Structures are given as structure tokens and as C-alpha cells.
């Protein structure tokens, strides 16, 4: 099971991972799509959200050797205020390979 995914050089310890390939209707090219879930503590919150504001990343999944340039297709979190000490949120993130 995949337990880590890198966005640029930042390692995320994932608790859920799904991977598939989607055919782009315009280019007919196969594009990678991954969906991940990971925990974010109040201490990590600023670093992670600042990273996600970038929108586009070099995505690496070491276990499967998957690498692509990706963009956020969908994003959600279980909590919106992780500035309180000792809080933990669940982040869900979908990344699509860029054309």
C-alpha cells in the first residue's frame, strides 16, 4: 500500500491512496489521476496549506514509481481552523496530470 506521496519536495504520509488513468477527450492522451487522504496537525497546517496554494506540483509516488506534473482537481478538509494547538484535520486531495 502506498504510504507516501511527494508534492515537489514535500513528503505527505497518506492514509488512503487511489490511482487511475483517464483519457483526455481533447488530446486523447492518457493522464494519471490520484486521490489521496492525509492527516495534517495544527503544527503542519501553515506549511501544507501554503504548499497547496501553489496548485501545480511535481508529483512522485515512490512505491509505484509514478511521476508526473499535476494540478489540483479537487480538495477538501475535515476542519477549517487548525490554528488551535493539538488539532488534527483530514485532508482529501485529487491530483490530475497536466496536459
Phi, psi and omega in degrees: 000139178291129180239352177213143178225138178255131169250114193055240181254010183265124181272129174249130176271107187269146178255346176212142183213130174227141182225137172208175180239134181240138178274121178291124184294336181274306185271345185066010179279144175280129182241138178283145178221128175233149175236127181231158174228137181207155180269143177231125178273166178300329179290329182268347190308308183298315181298315183291315182292325175298318177299313184294334176298339179294332176074322184240139187215158163275114184261131178226132175240095187303319184298321182261358182062023178279131176219134176199163173272119187234164177228154181291124176261331180199148183205137174207163179219152182281346184213142183256349180234091178263020178281347176286135182299142176069015176275151177226131177244154175259121178257136175242130187221131174246131181239134180243136176299138180280148179294000000 
